[in-house]
Amino acid sequence: MTAEKKAAAAPAKTFTLKDDQSGKEWKLPVVDGTVGPNGIDVRKLLAETGHITFDPSFNSTGACKSKITFIDGDAGKLMHRGYSIEDLTQKSNFIEVMYLLLYGDLPNKPDYEEFKRHITYHTMVHEQVHFFFRGFRRDAHPMAIMCGVVGGLSAFYHDSLDINNPQHREISIHRLIAKIPTLAAMTFKYAIGQPFMYPRNDLSFVENFLYMCFAVPAEPYKINPVVAKALEKIFILHADHEQNASTSTVRLAGSTGANPFACIASGITSLWGPAHGGANQEVLEMLHEIGHKDRIPEFLARAKDKNDPFKLMGFGHRIYKNYDPRAAVLKADCHAVLEELGVKNEPLLDLAMELEKIALSDPYFVERKLFPNVDFYSGIILKAMGFPTSMFTVLFALARTVGWCAQWKEMIEEPDMRIGRPRQLYIGAAGRPYVALDKRK
Ligand code: CMC
């Protein structure tokens, strides 16, 4: 008997809900996942019981079914389409991982070449896009520019914005993945007052990005293969992370039928926050502020003080209650990359290692299972590569674009996709008579 037939033959699983006041019971269907927790299907809860679920930060809420990414937070495991992140970072490359996320399987050789061709072909942005940049101050945060210019891309592709047309979806995804590195590099060049470098399609995805960031027209530019390899790993590690805040933002925006450029722009805005992708910039700024390991106890005390908003940036995660596997990969790489780049005795790395050691033996962090996350080590590597801190979250957005696109595509392809619309628990006034302005106290 096939797995599907076995599942169909098995008695439907239910979860019983009881109202203690009336004694009334409801049987709610249980939906199985492949691995990880099963879900209680509450879609008819309101209609049948008159109640809604209350879960403001979505701690226990499954908003979709997905086949893309699985995280086991207790075990510190991350898988894309069933492949471990360790295998993908060691054996694969970013183009292949992008294909895997979007289409479900690793590509064969012809599919790989074809996909690479599409992603390479679309790297240029319309010449008019260059003028968008002039509207921004030179000291604008590059994420502010990204929010604007990525959304602005919708204005250029009226011929392919029909989200119900699979070819339109496909070309929009290819354009987004191919053009975001170009836009990201342009934000960098704009800030430092250097000319934009047009993409070079003879280079790999990562090499081309490095070229657009660090080359200048006046001189030849030699790509450091160690830097390219390390950046490729960073991109793979950030490619997708299931239903985090920015991905959920993209899905919610996408559920309205908004075009993919607008949806990805919404993901970028959501990623920017310091609790999410903005943390990589904040980690480095925090390490600078701490300055010396003698000051670690002072900052740990602040992180534990509930009256102080300070948090130890790069620590903690909603899902990982064990070491973030992405941080483990980066930590292992950090020393090697810095050595290759000729950065000897990076004081910030020493400080980070000391901070990690002290925090991981502190009862506050141990009891709350607060471990370093991906952002803790990425900034140190990106800094050594020559990126300013303000670019860190842009690099995160660049890498995450494929994850957002894959999740958006998966959602649109769901036959029963409907607009997302959370409910609320209203706790305001229950109805008041209107009082004319001259009668109000
Ligand atoms: N420093 C000090 N205390 C912390 C920290 C931290 N970094 N993170 C969590 N806590 C405390 C928190 O105050 C709470 O304490 P208590 O139980 O006494 O109230 C407890 O740990 C549980 O934390 P939480 O606030 O319920 O956790 P959360 O799931 O709501 O938040 C988080 C997760 C990542 C937003 C949070 O840990 C944080 O703000 N970390 C720093 C920012 C950061 O590094 N973000 C990058 C996340 S990974 C990259 C990405 O996916 O974007």
CSV table of C-alpha atoms in Angstrom, one decimal, residues 24-428:
chain,number,residue,atom,x,y,z
A,24,LYS,CA,-19.8,20.9,25.1
A,25,GLU,CA,-17.1,19.2,23.1
A,26,TRP,CA,-15.8,19.7,19.6
A,27,LYS,CA,-13.6,17.3,17.6
A,28,LEU,CA,-11.0,19.3,15.6
A,29,PRO,CA,-9.2,17.6,12.8
A,30,VAL,CA,-5.5,17.1,13.2
A,31,VAL,CA,-3.2,17.8,10.2
A,32,ASP,CA,0.0,15.7,10.1
A,33,GLY,CA,3.4,17.2,9.2
A,34,THR,CA,6.2,15.0,7.8
A,35,VAL,CA,8.4,15.8,10.8
A,36,GLY,CA,7.9,18.2,13.6
A,37,PRO,CA,4.6,19.1,15.4
A,38,ASN,CA,1.2,18.2,13.9
A,39,GLY,CA,-1.4,21.0,13.6
A,40,ILE,CA,-4.9,21.3,15.0
A,41,ASP,CA,-7.1,22.6,12.2
A,42,VAL,CA,-9.0,25.5,13.7
A,43,ARG,CA,-10.3,27.0,10.4
A,44,LYS,CA,-13.9,26.3,11.4
A,45,LEU,CA,-13.3,27.1,15.1
A,46,LEU,CA,-15.1,30.4,15.1
A,47,ALA,CA,-18.1,29.2,13.1
A,48,GLU,CA,-18.5,26.1,15.2
A,49,THR,CA,-17.6,27.4,18.7
A,50,GLY,CA,-17.9,31.1,18.6
A,51,HIS,CA,-14.3,31.4,19.8
A,52,ILE,CA,-11.1,32.5,18.1
A,53,THR,CA,-7.6,31.4,19.0
A,54,PHE,CA,-5.4,34.0,20.7
A,55,ASP,CA,-1.7,33.9,19.8
A,56,PRO,CA,-0.4,37.5,19.3
A,57,SER,CA,3.1,36.7,18.2
A,58,PHE,CA,2.2,33.4,16.5
A,59,ASN,CA,4.1,31.2,18.9
A,60,SER,CA,1.8,28.2,18.3
A,61,THR,CA,0.2,29.2,15.0
A,62,GLY,CA,0.8,27.4,11.8
A,63,ALA,CA,-0.1,29.8,9.0
A,64,CYS,CA,0.5,27.5,6.1
A,65,LYS,CA,1.7,24.1,4.9
A,66,SER,CA,5.1,24.2,3.3
A,67,LYS,CA,7.6,21.8,1.8
A,68,ILE,CA,10.5,24.2,1.6
A,69,THR,CA,12.3,24.5,4.9
A,70,PHE,CA,12.2,22.5,8.2
A,71,ILE,CA,13.7,23.7,11.5
A,72,ASP,CA,14.1,21.5,14.6
A,73,GLY,CA,14.8,24.2,17.1
A,74,ASP,CA,15.4,21.9,20.0
A,75,ALA,CA,18.0,19.9,18.1
A,76,GLY,CA,19.4,22.9,16.3
A,77,LYS,CA,18.7,21.5,12.8
A,78,LEU,CA,17.9,23.2,9.6
A,79,MET,CA,16.9,21.5,6.3
A,80,HIS,CA,15.9,22.8,2.9
A,81,ARG,CA,13.7,20.3,1.0
A,82,GLY,CA,15.2,17.6,3.2
A,83,TYR,CA,18.9,18.5,2.7
A,84,SER,CA,20.8,19.5,5.8
A,85,ILE,CA,22.3,23.0,5.9
A,86,GLU,CA,25.7,21.5,6.7
A,87,ASP,CA,25.6,19.4,3.4
A,88,LEU,CA,24.4,22.4,1.4
A,89,THR,CA,27.0,24.8,2.6
A,90,GLN,CA,29.8,22.2,2.2
A,91,LYS,CA,28.8,20.5,-1.1
A,92,SER,CA,26.5,22.8,-3.0
A,93,ASN,CA,26.5,26.4,-4.4
A,94,PHE,CA,24.1,29.3,-4.2
A,95,ILE,CA,22.6,28.8,-7.7
A,96,GLU,CA,21.9,25.2,-6.9
A,97,VAL,CA,20.3,26.0,-3.5
A,98,MET,CA,18.2,28.7,-5.2
A,99,TYR,CA,16.9,26.1,-7.7
A,100,LEU,CA,16.3,23.6,-4.9
A,101,LEU,CA,14.2,26.1,-2.9
A,102,LEU,CA,12.2,27.3,-5.9
A,103,TYR,CA,11.6,24.0,-7.6
A,104,GLY,CA,11.8,21.3,-4.9
A,105,ASP,CA,14.7,19.2,-6.1
A,106,LEU,CA,18.4,19.6,-6.9
A,107,PRO,CA,18.8,20.4,-10.6
A,108,ASN,CA,20.3,18.0,-13.1
A,109,LYS,CA,23.0,19.5,-15.3
A,110,PRO,CA,20.8,20.9,-18.1
A,111,ASP,CA,18.3,22.4,-15.7
A,112,TYR,CA,21.2,23.8,-13.7
A,113,GLU,CA,22.7,25.5,-16.7
A,114,GLU,CA,19.3,26.8,-17.9
A,115,PHE,CA,18.5,28.3,-14.5
A,116,LYS,CA,21.9,29.9,-14.2
A,117,ARG,CA,21.4,31.4,-17.7
A,118,HIS,CA,18.1,33.0,-16.6
A,119,ILE,CA,19.6,34.4,-13.4
A,120,THR,CA,22.6,35.7,-15.3
A,121,TYR,CA,20.6,37.1,-18.2
A,122,HIS,CA,18.5,39.4,-16.0
A,123,THR,CA,21.2,41.1,-13.9
A,124,MET,CA,21.0,44.6,-15.5
A,125,VAL,CA,18.4,47.1,-14.2
A,126,HIS,CA,16.5,49.5,-16.4
A,127,GLU,CA,18.7,52.6,-17.0
A,128,GLN,CA,15.9,54.8,-15.5
A,129,VAL,CA,16.4,53.0,-12.1
A,130,HIS,CA,19.8,54.8,-11.9
A,131,PHE,CA,17.9,58.1,-11.5
A,132,PHE,CA,15.9,56.7,-8.5
A,133,PHE,CA,19.1,56.8,-6.5
A,134,ARG,CA,19.7,60.5,-7.0
A,135,GLY,CA,16.5,61.2,-5.0
A,136,PHE,CA,18.2,59.8,-1.9
A,137,ARG,CA,20.7,61.5,0.3
A,138,ARG,CA,24.2,60.0,0.1
A,139,ASP,CA,24.0,59.1,3.8
A,140,ALA,CA,20.6,57.3,3.4
A,141,HIS,CA,20.7,53.8,5.0
A,142,PRO,CA,21.1,51.3,2.2
A,143,MET,CA,18.0,49.4,3.5
A,144,ALA,CA,15.9,52.5,3.1
A,145,ILE,CA,17.0,52.7,-0.6
A,146,MET,CA,16.4,49.0,-1.1
A,147,CYS,CA,12.8,49.3,0.2
A,148,GLY,CA,12.2,52.0,-2.4
A,149,VAL,CA,14.0,50.7,-5.4
A,150,VAL,CA,12.8,47.1,-5.2
A,151,GLY,CA,9.2,48.1,-4.9
A,152,GLY,CA,9.8,50.6,-7.7
A,153,LEU,CA,10.8,47.7,-10.0
A,154,SER,CA,7.1,46.9,-10.3
A,155,ALA,CA,6.8,50.0,-12.5
A,156,PHE,CA,8.9,48.5,-15.2
A,157,TYR,CA,7.3,45.1,-15.8
A,158,HIS,CA,3.6,45.7,-16.5
A,159,ASP,CA,3.7,43.0,-19.1
A,160,SER,CA,4.5,40.2,-16.6
A,161,LEU,CA,2.7,41.1,-13.4
A,162,ASP,CA,-0.2,38.7,-13.6
A,163,ILE,CA,0.4,36.5,-10.5
A,164,ASN,CA,-2.1,33.9,-11.8
A,165,ASN,CA,0.1,33.3,-14.9
A,166,PRO,CA,2.9,30.8,-14.2
A,167,GLN,CA,5.2,32.3,-16.9
A,168,HIS,CA,4.8,35.7,-15.4
A,169,ARG,CA,5.6,34.4,-11.9
A,170,GLU,CA,8.6,32.6,-13.2
A,171,ILE,CA,10.1,35.6,-15.0
A,172,SER,CA,9.4,37.9,-12.1
A,173,ILE,CA,11.2,35.6,-9.8
A,174,HIS,CA,14.2,35.4,-12.1
A,175,ARG,CA,14.3,39.1,-12.4
A,176,LEU,CA,14.1,39.7,-8.7
A,177,ILE,CA,16.8,37.2,-7.9
A,178,ALA,CA,19.1,38.5,-10.6
A,179,LYS,CA,18.5,42.3,-10.1
A,180,ILE,CA,18.6,42.5,-6.3
A,181,PRO,CA,22.4,42.0,-6.2
A,182,THR,CA,22.8,44.8,-8.8
A,183,LEU,CA,20.6,47.1,-6.7
A,184,ALA,CA,22.3,46.1,-3.5
A,185,ALA,CA,25.7,46.9,-5.0
A,186,MET,CA,24.3,50.3,-6.3
A,187,THR,CA,23.3,51.3,-2.8
A,188,PHE,CA,26.9,50.6,-1.6
A,189,LYS,CA,28.4,52.6,-4.5
A,190,TYR,CA,26.0,55.4,-4.0
A,191,ALA,CA,26.9,55.8,-0.4
A,192,ILE,CA,30.7,56.0,-1.1
A,193,GLY,CA,30.3,58.2,-4.2
A,194,GLN,CA,31.8,55.8,-6.7
A,195,PRO,CA,30.3,55.1,-10.1
A,196,PHE,CA,27.8,52.2,-10.4
A,197,MET,CA,29.5,49.2,-12.0
A,198,TYR,CA,27.4,47.4,-14.6
A,199,PRO,CA,27.0,43.6,-13.9
A,200,ARG,CA,29.4,41.2,-15.6
A,201,ASN,CA,27.6,38.1,-16.8
A,202,ASP,CA,30.9,36.2,-17.4
A,203,LEU,CA,31.3,36.0,-13.6
A,204,SER,CA,29.5,33.7,-11.2
A,205,PHE,CA,26.6,35.1,-9.1
A,206,VAL,CA,28.7,35.8,-6.1
A,207,GLU,CA,31.8,37.0,-8.0
A,208,ASN,CA,29.6,39.4,-10.0
A,209,PHE,CA,28.2,40.9,-6.8
A,210,LEU,CA,31.7,41.4,-5.3
A,211,TYR,CA,32.8,43.0,-8.6
A,212,MET,CA,29.8,45.4,-8.6
A,213,CYS,CA,30.7,46.3,-5.0
A,214,PHE,CA,34.4,46.6,-5.0
A,215,ALA,CA,35.6,47.2,-8.6
A,216,VAL,CA,36.1,50.7,-10.0
A,217,PRO,CA,36.3,51.6,-13.7
A,218,ALA,CA,39.8,53.0,-13.4
A,219,GLU,CA,41.5,49.8,-12.4
A,220,PRO,CA,41.3,46.0,-13.0
A,221,TYR,CA,39.7,44.1,-10.2
A,222,LYS,CA,40.8,40.7,-9.1
A,223,ILE,CA,38.3,38.6,-7.2
A,224,ASN,CA,39.6,36.8,-4.1
A,225,PRO,CA,38.3,33.2,-4.4
A,226,VAL,CA,38.4,32.9,-0.6
A,227,VAL,CA,36.1,35.8,-0.2
A,228,ALA,CA,33.8,34.6,-3.0
A,229,LYS,CA,33.6,31.2,-1.4
A,230,ALA,CA,32.9,32.6,2.1
A,231,LEU,CA,30.2,35.0,0.7
A,232,GLU,CA,28.6,32.1,-1.2
A,233,LYS,CA,28.3,30.2,2.1
A,234,ILE,CA,26.8,33.2,3.8
A,235,PHE,CA,24.3,33.5,1.0
A,236,ILE,CA,23.4,29.8,1.3
A,237,LEU,CA,23.0,30.1,5.1
A,238,HIS,CA,20.6,33.0,4.7
A,239,ALA,CA,18.6,31.7,1.8
A,240,ASP,CA,15.5,30.7,3.6
A,241,HIS,CA,14.3,30.2,7.2
A,242,GLU,CA,10.6,29.1,6.9
A,243,GLN,CA,7.9,31.4,8.4
A,244,ASN,CA,10.0,34.1,10.1
A,245,ALA,CA,8.7,37.7,10.3
A,246,SER,CA,9.8,38.9,6.8
A,247,THR,CA,8.7,35.7,5.0
A,248,SER,CA,5.3,35.9,6.8
A,249,THR,CA,5.2,39.5,5.7
A,250,VAL,CA,5.8,38.5,2.1
A,251,ARG,CA,3.2,35.8,2.3
A,252,LEU,CA,0.6,38.1,3.8
A,253,ALA,CA,1.3,40.8,1.2
A,254,GLY,CA,1.2,38.2,-1.5
A,255,SER,CA,-2.1,36.8,-0.4
A,256,THR,CA,-3.8,40.0,-1.4
A,257,GLY,CA,-2.7,39.5,-5.0
A,258,ALA,CA,0.0,42.2,-4.8
A,259,ASN,CA,2.7,41.9,-7.4
A,260,PRO,CA,5.9,40.0,-6.5
A,261,PHE,CA,8.2,43.2,-6.5
A,262,ALA,CA,5.9,44.9,-4.0
A,263,CYS,CA,5.8,41.7,-1.9
A,264,ILE,CA,9.6,41.4,-1.8
A,265,ALA,CA,9.9,45.1,-0.9
A,266,SER,CA,7.5,44.4,2.0
A,267,GLY,CA,9.8,41.5,3.1
A,268,ILE,CA,12.8,43.9,3.0
A,269,THR,CA,11.1,46.4,5.3
A,270,SER,CA,10.2,43.7,7.7
A,271,LEU,CA,13.8,42.2,7.7
A,272,TRP,CA,15.2,45.6,8.5
A,273,GLY,CA,14.2,45.5,12.2
A,274,PRO,CA,16.9,44.9,14.8
A,275,ALA,CA,15.1,41.8,16.2
A,276,HIS,CA,15.3,40.2,12.7
A,277,GLY,CA,17.8,40.9,9.9
A,278,GLY,CA,18.9,44.2,11.3
A,279,ALA,CA,20.6,42.3,14.2
A,280,ASN,CA,23.8,41.7,12.1
A,281,GLN,CA,24.6,45.4,12.0
A,282,GLU,CA,23.7,45.8,15.6
A,283,VAL,CA,26.0,42.9,16.7
A,284,LEU,CA,29.0,44.7,15.3
A,285,GLU,CA,28.0,48.0,16.7
A,286,MET,CA,27.5,46.3,20.1
A,287,LEU,CA,30.9,44.7,20.0
A,288,HIS,CA,32.5,48.1,19.2
A,289,GLU,CA,30.6,49.6,22.1
A,290,ILE,CA,31.7,46.9,24.5
A,291,GLY,CA,35.2,47.5,23.2
A,292,HIS,CA,37.1,45.3,25.7
A,293,LYS,CA,36.4,42.0,27.4
A,294,ASP,CA,36.6,43.7,30.8
A,295,ARG,CA,33.4,45.4,30.0
A,296,ILE,CA,31.5,42.2,29.2
A,297,PRO,CA,30.0,41.7,32.7
A,298,GLU,CA,28.6,45.3,32.5
A,299,PHE,CA,26.8,44.5,29.2
A,300,LEU,CA,25.6,41.1,30.4
A,301,ALA,CA,24.1,42.8,33.5
A,302,ARG,CA,22.3,45.3,31.2
A,303,ALA,CA,21.0,42.5,29.0
A,304,LYS,CA,19.5,40.8,32.1
A,305,ASP,CA,18.0,44.0,33.5
A,306,LYS,CA,14.3,44.1,32.6
A,307,ASN,CA,14.3,47.9,33.0
A,308,ASP,CA,17.0,48.3,30.4
A,309,PRO,CA,15.9,47.7,26.7
A,310,PHE,CA,19.4,46.5,25.8
A,311,LYS,CA,19.6,43.0,24.5
A,312,LEU,CA,22.6,41.0,23.7
A,313,MET,CA,22.4,41.3,19.9
A,314,GLY,CA,23.1,38.0,18.0
A,315,PHE,CA,21.7,36.0,20.9
A,316,GLY,CA,18.4,34.2,21.2
A,317,HIS,CA,16.0,32.9,18.6
A,318,ARG,CA,12.2,32.3,18.6
A,319,ILE,CA,12.7,28.7,17.3
A,320,TYR,CA,16.2,27.7,18.1
A,321,LYS,CA,16.5,26.6,21.7
A,322,ASN,CA,19.9,25.1,20.9
A,323,TYR,CA,22.9,26.4,19.0
A,324,ASP,CA,21.7,28.0,15.7
A,325,PRO,CA,23.3,25.6,13.1
A,326,ARG,CA,24.0,28.6,10.8
A,327,ALA,CA,26.0,30.2,13.5
A,328,ALA,CA,27.9,27.0,14.0
A,329,VAL,CA,28.9,26.9,10.3
A,330,LEU,CA,30.0,30.6,10.4
A,331,LYS,CA,31.9,30.2,13.7
A,332,ALA,CA,33.9,27.4,12.2
A,333,ASP,CA,34.7,29.5,9.1
A,334,CYS,CA,35.4,32.8,10.8
A,335,HIS,CA,39.0,32.1,11.8
A,336,ALA,CA,39.9,30.5,8.4
A,337,VAL,CA,38.4,33.4,6.4
A,338,LEU,CA,40.0,36.1,8.5
A,339,GLU,CA,43.4,34.3,8.2
A,340,GLU,CA,43.0,34.0,4.4
A,341,LEU,CA,42.1,37.7,4.2
A,342,GLY,CA,45.2,38.5,6.2
A,343,VAL,CA,43.3,39.8,9.2
A,344,LYS,CA,45.5,38.7,12.1
A,345,ASN,CA,44.1,38.8,15.6
A,346,GLU,CA,40.8,40.6,14.8
A,347,PRO,CA,40.0,42.0,18.3
A,348,LEU,CA,36.3,41.9,17.6
A,349,LEU,CA,36.4,38.2,17.0
A,350,ASP,CA,38.3,37.6,20.2
A,351,LEU,CA,35.8,39.7,22.0
A,352,ALA,CA,32.9,37.8,20.4
A,353,MET,CA,34.4,34.5,21.4
A,354,GLU,CA,34.8,35.7,25.0
A,355,LEU,CA,31.3,37.1,25.1
A,356,GLU,CA,29.9,33.9,23.8
A,357,LYS,CA,31.9,31.8,26.4
A,358,ILE,CA,30.8,34.0,29.3
A,359,ALA,CA,27.1,34.3,28.2
A,360,LEU,CA,26.8,30.5,27.6
A,361,SER,CA,27.9,29.8,31.2
A,362,ASP,CA,25.7,32.5,32.7
A,363,PRO,CA,22.5,31.0,34.3
A,364,TYR,CA,20.3,33.7,32.8
A,365,PHE,CA,21.3,32.7,29.2
A,366,VAL,CA,21.5,28.9,30.1
A,367,GLU,CA,18.0,28.8,31.6
A,368,ARG,CA,16.4,30.8,28.7
A,369,LYS,CA,18.3,28.7,26.1
A,370,LEU,CA,19.8,31.8,24.5
A,371,PHE,CA,22.5,30.8,22.1
A,372,PRO,CA,24.4,32.8,19.4
A,373,ASN,CA,22.4,33.1,16.2
A,374,VAL,CA,23.5,33.5,12.6
A,375,ASP,CA,24.0,37.2,13.0
A,376,PHE,CA,26.5,36.8,15.8
A,377,TYR,CA,29.4,35.8,13.5
A,378,SER,CA,28.3,36.9,10.0
A,379,GLY,CA,29.1,40.6,10.7
A,380,ILE,CA,32.7,39.9,11.6
A,381,ILE,CA,33.3,38.1,8.3
A,382,LEU,CA,31.5,40.7,6.3
A,383,LYS,CA,33.5,43.5,7.9
A,384,ALA,CA,36.7,41.7,7.1
A,385,MET,CA,35.5,41.5,3.5
A,386,GLY,CA,35.3,45.2,3.4
A,387,PHE,CA,31.5,45.8,3.7
A,388,PRO,CA,30.4,48.6,6.0
A,389,THR,CA,28.0,47.6,8.8
A,390,SER,CA,25.1,49.4,7.1
A,391,MET,CA,25.4,46.9,4.2
A,392,PHE,CA,25.0,43.8,6.4
A,393,THR,CA,21.2,43.7,6.4
A,394,VAL,CA,21.2,44.4,2.6
A,395,LEU,CA,23.3,41.3,2.1
A,396,PHE,CA,20.9,39.3,4.2
A,397,ALA,CA,18.0,40.6,2.1
A,398,LEU,CA,19.9,39.8,-1.1
A,399,ALA,CA,20.3,36.2,0.0
A,400,ARG,CA,16.8,35.9,1.5
A,401,THR,CA,15.1,37.1,-1.7
A,402,VAL,CA,15.1,33.5,-3.1
A,403,GLY,CA,13.5,32.2,0.0
A,404,TRP,CA,10.8,34.9,-0.1
A,405,CYS,CA,10.2,34.1,-3.8
A,406,ALA,CA,10.0,30.4,-3.1
A,407,GLN,CA,7.5,30.9,-0.3
A,408,TRP,CA,5.5,33.4,-2.3
A,409,LYS,CA,5.4,30.9,-5.3
A,410,GLU,CA,4.4,28.0,-3.1
A,411,MET,CA,1.6,30.1,-1.6
A,412,ILE,CA,0.2,31.3,-5.0
A,413,GLU,CA,0.3,27.7,-6.3
A,414,GLU,CA,-1.9,26.5,-3.4
A,415,PRO,CA,-5.3,25.8,-4.9
A,416,ASP,CA,-7.2,27.1,-1.9
A,417,MET,CA,-5.1,30.2,-1.3
A,418,ARG,CA,-7.2,33.0,0.2
A,419,ILE,CA,-6.3,36.5,1.5
A,420,GLY,CA,-4.6,36.3,4.9
A,421,ARG,CA,-6.7,38.0,7.6
A,422,PRO,CA,-5.9,37.5,11.3
A,423,ARG,CA,-8.7,38.1,13.8
A,424,GLN,CA,-8.4,40.1,17.0
A,425,LEU,CA,-9.5,40.1,20.5
A,426,TYR,CA,-11.2,43.4,20.9
A,427,ILE,CA,-10.7,44.9,24.3
A,428,GLY,CA,-11.8,48.5,23.6
